[in-house]
PDB file of C-alpha atoms and ligand atoms in Angstrom:
ATOM      1  CA  MET Y   1      -8.322  -3.420  12.534  1.00  0.00           C
ATOM      2  CA  ILE Y   2     -10.682  -3.024   9.380  1.00  0.00           C
ATOM      3  CA  ILE Y   3      -9.452  -1.488   6.092  1.00  0.00           C
ATOM      4  CA  ALA Y   4     -11.995  -0.365   3.817  1.00  0.00           C
ATOM      5  CA  ILE Y   5     -11.097  -0.024   0.056  1.00  0.00           C
ATOM      6  CA  ASP Y   6     -13.568   1.358  -2.397  1.00  0.00           C
ATOM      7  CA  GLY Y   7     -13.292   2.398  -5.996  1.00  0.00           C
ATOM      8  CA  PRO Y   8     -14.343   1.767  -9.560  1.00  0.00           C
ATOM      9  CA  ALA Y   9     -13.891  -1.304 -11.657  1.00  0.00           C
ATOM     10  CA  ALA Y  10     -10.181  -1.947 -12.786  1.00  0.00           C
ATOM     11  CA  SER Y  11      -8.791   0.768 -10.471  1.00  0.00           C
ATOM     12  CA  GLY Y  12      -6.261  -1.849  -9.053  1.00  0.00           C
ATOM     13  CA  LYS Y  13      -8.122  -1.961  -5.666  1.00  0.00           C
ATOM     14  CA  GLY Y  14      -8.267  -5.921  -5.757  1.00  0.00           C
ATOM     15  CA  THR Y  15      -4.692  -6.512  -6.170  1.00  0.00           C
ATOM     16  CA  LEU Y  16      -3.892  -3.727  -3.695  1.00  0.00           C
ATOM     17  CA  SER Y  17      -6.308  -5.054  -1.122  1.00  0.00           C
ATOM     18  CA  ARG Y  18      -4.799  -8.646  -1.490  1.00  0.00           C
ATOM     19  CA  ARG Y  19      -1.319  -7.387  -0.937  1.00  0.00           C
ATOM     20  CA  LEU Y  20      -2.414  -5.204   1.922  1.00  0.00           C
ATOM     21  CA  ALA Y  21      -4.106  -8.072   3.687  1.00  0.00           C
ATOM     22  CA  ASP Y  22      -0.970 -10.151   3.423  1.00  0.00           C
ATOM     23  CA  HIS Y  23       1.266  -7.288   4.681  1.00  0.00           C
ATOM     24  CA  PHE Y  24      -0.884  -6.375   7.745  1.00  0.00           C
ATOM     25  CA  GLY Y  25      -1.805 -10.081   8.563  1.00  0.00           C
ATOM     26  CA  LEU Y  26      -5.551  -9.569   7.977  1.00  0.00           C
ATOM     27  CA  ARG Y  27      -8.246 -11.553   6.220  1.00  0.00           C
ATOM     28  CA  HIS Y  28      -9.453 -10.261   2.851  1.00  0.00           C
ATOM     29  CA  LEU Y  29     -12.856 -10.275   1.146  1.00  0.00           C
ATOM     30  CA  ASP Y  30     -13.400  -8.925  -2.212  1.00  0.00           C
ATOM     31  CA  THR Y  31     -17.198  -7.950  -1.787  1.00  0.00           C
ATOM     32  CA  GLY Y  32     -17.707  -7.700  -5.506  1.00  0.00           C
ATOM     33  CA  LEU Y  33     -17.519 -11.514  -5.437  1.00  0.00           C
ATOM     34  CA  THR Y  34     -20.556 -11.688  -3.291  1.00  0.00           C
ATOM     35  CA  TYR Y  35     -22.663  -9.776  -5.795  1.00  0.00           C
ATOM     36  CA  ARG Y  36     -21.222 -11.824  -8.587  1.00  0.00           C
ATOM     37  CA  ALA Y  37     -21.894 -15.157  -6.910  1.00  0.00           C
ATOM     38  CA  VAL Y  38     -25.558 -14.396  -6.507  1.00  0.00           C
ATOM     39  CA  ALA Y  39     -25.782 -13.146 -10.252  1.00  0.00           C
ATOM     40  CA  ALA Y  40     -24.138 -16.265 -11.415  1.00  0.00           C
ATOM     41  CA  ALA Y  41     -26.633 -18.468  -9.449  1.00  0.00           C
ATOM     42  CA  LEU Y  42     -29.429 -16.486 -11.055  1.00  0.00           C
ATOM     43  CA  LEU Y  43     -28.032 -16.771 -14.552  1.00  0.00           C
ATOM     44  CA  ALA Y  44     -27.142 -20.468 -14.075  1.00  0.00           C
ATOM     45  CA  ASN Y  45     -30.899 -21.204 -13.153  1.00  0.00           C
ATOM     46  CA  GLY Y  46     -32.379 -18.999 -15.973  1.00  0.00           C
ATOM     47  CA  LEU Y  47     -33.944 -16.773 -13.293  1.00  0.00           C
ATOM     48  CA  PRO Y  48     -34.796 -13.159 -13.849  1.00  0.00           C
ATOM     49  CA  LEU Y  49     -32.137 -10.670 -12.550  1.00  0.00           C
ATOM     50  CA  GLY Y  50     -34.994  -8.636 -11.005  1.00  0.00           C
ATOM     51  CA  ASP Y  51     -36.238 -11.365  -8.841  1.00  0.00           C
ATOM     52  CA  GLU Y  52     -35.254  -9.938  -5.425  1.00  0.00           C
ATOM     53  CA  GLY Y  53     -36.837 -12.656  -3.211  1.00  0.00           C
ATOM     54  CA  VAL Y  54     -34.878 -15.402  -4.806  1.00  0.00           C
ATOM     55  CA  ALA Y  55     -31.719 -13.437  -4.999  1.00  0.00           C
ATOM     56  CA  ILE Y  56     -32.043 -12.789  -1.136  1.00  0.00           C
ATOM     57  CA  GLU Y  57     -32.554 -16.552  -0.529  1.00  0.00           C
ATOM     58  CA  ILE Y  58     -29.343 -17.097  -2.517  1.00  0.00           C
ATOM     59  CA  ALA Y  59     -27.404 -14.453  -0.572  1.00  0.00           C
ATOM     60  CA  HIS Y  60     -28.686 -15.830   2.676  1.00  0.00           C
ATOM     61  CA  ASN Y  61     -27.093 -19.257   1.747  1.00  0.00           C
ATOM     62  CA  LEU Y  62     -24.036 -17.981   0.355  1.00  0.00           C
ATOM     63  CA  ASP Y  63     -20.657 -19.760   1.431  1.00  0.00           C
ATOM     64  CA  LEU Y  64     -17.824 -17.240   1.180  1.00  0.00           C
ATOM     65  CA  ALA Y  65     -15.425 -20.244   1.137  1.00  0.00           C
ATOM     66  CA  GLN Y  66     -17.058 -21.539  -1.939  1.00  0.00           C
ATOM     67  CA  MET Y  67     -16.719 -18.450  -4.173  1.00  0.00           C
ATOM     68  CA  ASP Y  68     -14.416 -19.094  -7.225  1.00  0.00           C
ATOM     69  CA  LYS Y  69     -12.967 -16.140  -8.392  1.00  0.00           C
ATOM     70  CA  SER Y  70     -11.762 -17.594 -11.754  1.00  0.00           C
ATOM     71  CA  VAL Y  71     -15.323 -18.634 -12.570  1.00  0.00           C
ATOM     72  CA  LEU Y  72     -16.980 -15.276 -11.253  1.00  0.00           C
ATOM     73  CA  SER Y  73     -14.749 -12.944 -13.046  1.00  0.00           C
ATOM     74  CA  ALA Y  74     -16.627 -13.626 -16.437  1.00  0.00           C
ATOM     75  CA  HIS Y  75     -17.626 -10.466 -18.028  1.00  0.00           C
ATOM     76  CA  GLU Y  76     -21.415 -11.342 -18.301  1.00  0.00           C
ATOM     77  CA  ILE Y  77     -21.316 -12.116 -14.510  1.00  0.00           C
ATOM     78  CA  GLY Y  78     -19.908  -8.768 -13.697  1.00  0.00           C
ATOM     79  CA  GLU Y  79     -22.562  -6.988 -15.903  1.00  0.00           C
ATOM     80  CA  ALA Y  80     -25.273  -9.054 -14.093  1.00  0.00           C
ATOM     81  CA  ALA Y  81     -23.661  -8.257 -10.666  1.00  0.00           C
ATOM     82  CA  SER Y  82     -23.790  -4.498 -11.393  1.00  0.00           C
ATOM     83  CA  ARG Y  83     -27.621  -4.895 -12.422  1.00  0.00           C
ATOM     84  CA  ILE Y  84     -28.677  -6.672  -9.261  1.00  0.00           C
ATOM     85  CA  ALA Y  85     -26.515  -4.460  -6.997  1.00  0.00           C
ATOM     86  CA  VAL Y  86     -29.396  -1.946  -7.187  1.00  0.00           C
ATOM     87  CA  LEU Y  87     -31.805  -4.252  -5.158  1.00  0.00           C
ATOM     88  CA  GLY Y  88     -31.873  -2.755  -1.686  1.00  0.00           C
ATOM     89  CA  GLY Y  89     -33.093  -5.897   0.030  1.00  0.00           C
ATOM     90  CA  LEU Y  90     -30.297  -8.107  -1.550  1.00  0.00           C
ATOM     91  CA  ARG Y  91     -27.790  -5.611  -0.385  1.00  0.00           C
ATOM     92  CA  ASP Y  92     -29.059  -5.613   3.225  1.00  0.00           C
ATOM     93  CA  GLU Y  93     -28.524  -9.331   3.119  1.00  0.00           C
ATOM     94  CA  LEU Y  94     -25.069  -9.250   1.647  1.00  0.00           C
ATOM     95  CA  VAL Y  95     -23.893  -6.421   3.888  1.00  0.00           C
ATOM     96  CA  LYS Y  96     -24.851  -8.719   7.021  1.00  0.00           C
ATOM     97  CA  LEU Y  97     -22.527 -11.448   5.631  1.00  0.00           C
ATOM     98  CA  GLN Y  98     -19.820  -8.856   4.841  1.00  0.00           C
ATOM     99  CA  ARG Y  99     -19.885  -7.260   8.211  1.00  0.00           C
ATOM    100  CA  ARG Y 100     -19.760 -10.495  10.159  1.00  0.00           C
ATOM    101  CA  PHE Y 101     -16.591 -11.274   7.995  1.00  0.00           C
ATOM    102  CA  ALA Y 102     -15.044  -7.836   8.928  1.00  0.00           C
ATOM    103  CA  GLN Y 103     -15.757  -8.333  12.500  1.00  0.00           C
ATOM    104  CA  THR Y 104     -14.023 -11.664  12.963  1.00  0.00           C
ATOM    105  CA  PRO Y 105     -10.595 -11.295  14.449  1.00  0.00           C
ATOM    106  CA  PRO Y 106      -7.812 -10.499  13.704  1.00  0.00           C
ATOM    107  CA  GLY Y 107      -9.648  -7.980  11.310  1.00  0.00           C
ATOM    108  CA  ALA Y 108      -9.872  -7.672   7.594  1.00  0.00           C
ATOM    109  CA  VAL Y 109      -9.447  -5.693   4.307  1.00  0.00           C
ATOM    110  CA  LEU Y 110     -12.674  -5.387   2.381  1.00  0.00           C
ATOM    111  CA  ASP Y 111     -12.841  -4.012  -0.995  1.00  0.00           C
ATOM    112  CA  GLY Y 112     -15.913  -2.836  -2.963  1.00  0.00           C
ATOM    113  CA  ARG Y 113     -18.064   0.300  -3.623  1.00  0.00           C
ATOM    114  CA  ASP Y 114     -19.842   1.014  -0.457  1.00  0.00           C
ATOM    115  CA  ILE Y 115     -17.337  -0.406   2.348  1.00  0.00           C
ATOM    116  CA  GLY Y 116     -16.330   3.097   3.858  1.00  0.00           C
ATOM    117  CA  THR Y 117     -19.941   4.513   3.453  1.00  0.00           C
ATOM    118  CA  VAL Y 118     -22.147   1.529   4.336  1.00  0.00           C
ATOM    119  CA  VAL Y 119     -20.636  -1.797   5.338  1.00  0.00           C
ATOM    120  CA  CYS Y 120     -17.854  -0.478   7.675  1.00  0.00           C
ATOM    121  CA  PRO Y 121     -18.374   3.111   8.343  1.00  0.00           C
ATOM    122  CA  ASP Y 122     -16.253   2.782  11.602  1.00  0.00           C
ATOM    123  CA  ALA Y 123     -13.272   1.166   9.830  1.00  0.00           C
ATOM    124  CA  THR Y 124      -9.749   2.096  11.040  1.00  0.00           C
ATOM    125  CA  VAL Y 125      -8.607   3.429   7.724  1.00  0.00           C
ATOM    126  CA  LYS Y 126     -10.636   4.080   4.389  1.00  0.00           C
ATOM    127  CA  LEU Y 127      -9.035   4.364   1.047  1.00  0.00           C
ATOM    128  CA  PHE Y 128     -10.688   5.453  -2.167  1.00  0.00           C
ATOM    129  CA  VAL Y 129      -8.644   3.987  -5.044  1.00  0.00           C
ATOM    130  CA  THR Y 130      -9.077   5.454  -8.373  1.00  0.00           C
ATOM    131  CA  ALA Y 131      -7.598   6.003 -11.857  1.00  0.00           C
ATOM    132  CA  SER Y 132      -8.553   7.624 -15.025  1.00  0.00           C
ATOM    133  CA  PRO Y 133     -11.141   5.804 -17.171  1.00  0.00           C
ATOM    134  CA  GLU Y 134      -8.442   5.579 -19.898  1.00  0.00           C
ATOM    135  CA  ALA Y 135      -5.696   4.073 -17.561  1.00  0.00           C
ATOM    136  CA  ARG Y 136      -8.209   1.694 -16.144  1.00  0.00           C
ATOM    137  CA  ALA Y 137      -9.331   0.589 -19.662  1.00  0.00           C
ATOM    138  CA  LYS Y 138      -5.647   0.002 -20.683  1.00  0.00           C
ATOM    139  CA  ARG Y 139      -5.043  -2.113 -17.653  1.00  0.00           C
ATOM    140  CA  ARG Y 140      -8.041  -4.238 -18.190  1.00  0.00           C
ATOM    141  CA  THR Y 141      -7.394  -4.724 -21.940  1.00  0.00           C
ATOM    142  CA  ASP Y 142      -3.779  -5.688 -21.273  1.00  0.00           C
ATOM    143  CA  GLU Y 143      -4.783  -8.033 -18.555  1.00  0.00           C
ATOM    144  CA  MET Y 144      -7.408  -9.637 -20.841  1.00  0.00           C
ATOM    145  CA  VAL Y 145      -5.006  -9.863 -23.789  1.00  0.00           C
ATOM    146  CA  SER Y 146      -2.423 -11.456 -21.419  1.00  0.00           C
ATOM    147  CA  LYS Y 147      -4.926 -14.237 -20.690  1.00  0.00           C
ATOM    148  CA  GLY Y 148      -5.364 -14.920 -24.298  1.00  0.00           C
ATOM    149  CA  GLN Y 149      -8.699 -13.202 -24.399  1.00  0.00           C
ATOM    150  CA  ASP Y 150      -9.990 -11.115 -27.286  1.00  0.00           C
ATOM    151  CA  ALA Y 151     -10.229  -7.370 -25.984  1.00  0.00           C
ATOM    152  CA  GLN Y 152     -10.667  -4.084 -27.783  1.00  0.00           C
ATOM    153  CA  TYR Y 153      -9.485  -0.976 -25.792  1.00  0.00           C
ATOM    154  CA  ALA Y 154     -12.327   1.130 -27.151  1.00  0.00           C
ATOM    155  CA  ALA Y 155     -15.078  -1.463 -26.150  1.00  0.00           C
ATOM    156  CA  VAL Y 156     -13.477  -1.959 -22.677  1.00  0.00           C
ATOM    157  CA  LEU Y 157     -13.353   1.801 -22.094  1.00  0.00           C
ATOM    158  CA  GLU Y 158     -17.094   2.198 -23.197  1.00  0.00           C
ATOM    159  CA  ASP Y 159     -17.882  -0.776 -20.816  1.00  0.00           C
ATOM    160  CA  LEU Y 160     -16.109   0.678 -17.854  1.00  0.00           C
ATOM    161  CA  LYS Y 161     -17.754   4.048 -18.276  1.00  0.00           C
ATOM    162  CA  ARG Y 162     -21.080   2.421 -18.467  1.00  0.00           C
ATOM    163  CA  ARG Y 163     -20.361   0.328 -15.218  1.00  0.00           C
ATOM    164  CA  ASP Y 164     -19.192   3.484 -13.383  1.00  0.00           C
ATOM    165  CA  GLU Y 165     -22.165   5.303 -14.249  1.00  0.00           C
ATOM    166  CA  ARG Y 166     -24.626   2.438 -13.025  1.00  0.00           C
ATOM    167  CA  ASP Y 167     -22.544   1.976  -9.870  1.00  0.00           C
ATOM    168  CA  SER Y 168     -22.344   5.583  -8.907  1.00  0.00           C
ATOM    169  CA  LYS Y 169     -25.895   6.646  -9.859  1.00  0.00           C
ATOM    170  CA  ARG Y 170     -27.961   4.190  -8.268  1.00  0.00           C
ATOM    171  CA  THR Y 171     -30.143   5.332  -5.373  1.00  0.00           C
ATOM    172  CA  VAL Y 172     -29.167   2.515  -2.763  1.00  0.00           C
ATOM    173  CA  ALA Y 173     -25.577   2.696  -1.556  1.00  0.00           C
ATOM    174  CA  PRO Y 174     -24.079   4.317  -4.566  1.00  0.00           C
ATOM    175  CA  MET Y 175     -20.242   4.053  -5.193  1.00  0.00           C
ATOM    176  CA  ARG Y 176     -18.890   7.215  -3.439  1.00  0.00           C
ATOM    177  CA  GLN Y 177     -15.791   8.117  -1.583  1.00  0.00           C
ATOM    178  CA  ALA Y 178     -16.524   8.445   2.193  1.00  0.00           C
ATOM    179  CA  ASP Y 179     -15.962  11.898   3.730  1.00  0.00           C
ATOM    180  CA  ASP Y 180     -13.204  10.484   5.798  1.00  0.00           C
ATOM    181  CA  ALA Y 181     -11.605   8.245   3.021  1.00  0.00           C
ATOM    182  CA  VAL Y 182      -8.096   9.085   1.593  1.00  0.00           C
ATOM    183  CA  LEU Y 183      -8.180   9.320  -2.244  1.00  0.00           C
ATOM    184  CA  LEU Y 184      -5.466   7.361  -3.928  1.00  0.00           C
ATOM    185  CA  ASP Y 185      -5.241   8.085  -7.652  1.00  0.00           C
ATOM    186  CA  THR Y 186      -3.135   5.440  -9.242  1.00  0.00           C
ATOM    187  CA  THR Y 187      -3.399   6.759 -12.775  1.00  0.00           C
ATOM    188  CA  GLU Y 188       0.321   7.478 -12.818  1.00  0.00           C
ATOM    189  CA  MET Y 189       1.408   4.733 -10.583  1.00  0.00           C
ATOM    190  CA  ASP Y 190       2.540   1.135 -11.049  1.00  0.00           C
ATOM    191  CA  ILE Y 191       1.193  -1.512  -8.555  1.00  0.00           C
ATOM    192  CA  GLU Y 192       4.388  -1.237  -6.389  1.00  0.00           C
ATOM    193  CA  THR Y 193       4.160   2.431  -6.101  1.00  0.00           C
ATOM    194  CA  ALA Y 194       0.416   2.324  -5.235  1.00  0.00           C
ATOM    195  CA  PHE Y 195       1.047  -0.340  -2.679  1.00  0.00           C
ATOM    196  CA  GLN Y 196       3.780   1.622  -0.948  1.00  0.00           C
ATOM    197  CA  ALA Y 197       1.531   4.617  -0.932  1.00  0.00           C
ATOM    198  CA  ALA Y 198      -1.260   2.691   0.677  1.00  0.00           C
ATOM    199  CA  VAL Y 199       1.026   1.178   3.380  1.00  0.00           C
ATOM    200  CA  ASP Y 200       2.131   4.659   4.238  1.00  0.00           C
ATOM    201  CA  ILE Y 201      -1.385   5.976   4.598  1.00  0.00           C
ATOM    202  CA  ILE Y 202      -2.488   3.046   6.746  1.00  0.00           C
ATOM    203  CA  SER Y 203       0.539   3.069   8.916  1.00  0.00           C
ATOM    204  CA  ARG Y 204       0.008   6.765   9.536  1.00  0.00           C
ATOM    205  CA  ALA Y 205      -3.630   6.209  10.370  1.00  0.00           C
ATOM    206  CA  ARG Y 206      -2.925   3.345  12.718  1.00  0.00           C
ATOM    207  CA  GLY Y 207      -0.241   5.450  14.561  1.00  0.00           C
ATOM    208  CA  ALA Y 208      -2.672   8.361  14.974  1.00  0.00           C
TER     209      ALA Y 208
HETATM  210  O1  LIG O   1     -15.778  -5.138  -8.061  1.00  0.00           O
HETATM  211  P1  LIG O   1     -16.614  -6.071  -9.077  1.00  0.00           P
HETATM  212  O2  LIG O   1     -16.336  -5.494 -10.523  1.00  0.00           O
HETATM  213  O3  LIG O   1     -16.282  -7.468  -8.783  1.00  0.00           O
HETATM  214  O4  LIG O   1     -18.037  -5.776  -8.710  1.00  0.00           O
HETATM  215  C1  LIG O   1     -19.229  -6.241  -9.524  1.00  0.00           C
HETATM  216  C2  LIG O   1     -20.401  -5.385  -9.250  1.00  0.00           C
HETATM  217  O5  LIG O   1     -21.061  -5.579  -7.953  1.00  0.00           O
HETATM  218  C3  LIG O   1     -20.201  -3.981  -9.304  1.00  0.00           C
HETATM  219  O6  LIG O   1     -20.287  -3.446 -10.640  1.00  0.00           O
HETATM  220  C4  LIG O   1     -21.174  -3.273  -8.270  1.00  0.00           C
HETATM  221  C5  LIG O   1     -21.377  -4.379  -7.461  1.00  0.00           C
HETATM  222  N1  LIG O   1     -20.878  -4.062  -6.060  1.00  0.00           N
HETATM  223  C6  LIG O   1     -21.481  -3.338  -5.227  1.00  0.00           C
HETATM  224  O7  LIG O   1     -22.494  -2.773  -5.652  1.00  0.00           O
HETATM  225  N2  LIG O   1     -20.964  -2.989  -4.024  1.00  0.00           N
HETATM  226  C7  LIG O   1     -19.998  -3.741  -3.589  1.00  0.00           C
HETATM  227  N3  LIG O   1     -19.471  -3.546  -2.390  1.00  0.00           N
HETATM  228  C8  LIG O   1     -19.044  -4.460  -4.449  1.00  0.00           C
HETATM  229  C9  LIG O   1     -19.665  -4.753  -5.795  1.00  0.00           C
END
């Protein structure tokens, strides 16, 4: 069983995906981390983000088990990840890795931007998780403040809108709801309600 979860930044898809993987006894891959890991390696070595040859080589040698979410969640790494995500050859390399993960028993939950459209077009169930930019900005701001970070709602909102624009307007594998994905709008939901809604959608799809 493969569950594909796509959606914009701060939509709650990460938390949801982890919980769904636990619930259904599946493995979980946050594919955003693969883009972040490549971006972080380029930044750490002072290499230009447009150097696709080096980016592909880093991706080729990427060890998913070594990706450290706490390090890779830094804001500047997310920005750099969104920039290198326009490189088609790099995406091909990362998609190979992501598909290998997805196809390893007992199956997996993958979350990202192009899982239902490109990485796993034959997934058992596809969800597109979204929420209004304002709701996402509020959640992201609250999360950062709770970690003791300095966060301004207006700046976070602008940032999310910019990221949405770049991720959905790029020519290669743009963020898009797959034709056969179920839309889950969590604007008015807390995480528990969103989780229950997702479990219902997946259970129905499995039964069908
Ligand atoms: O989900 P995230 O914020 O960790 O993702 C960081 C960037 O990586 C995101 O802005 C776009 C890119 N990305 C992508 O292009 N395709 C994916 N499947 C996952 C992430």
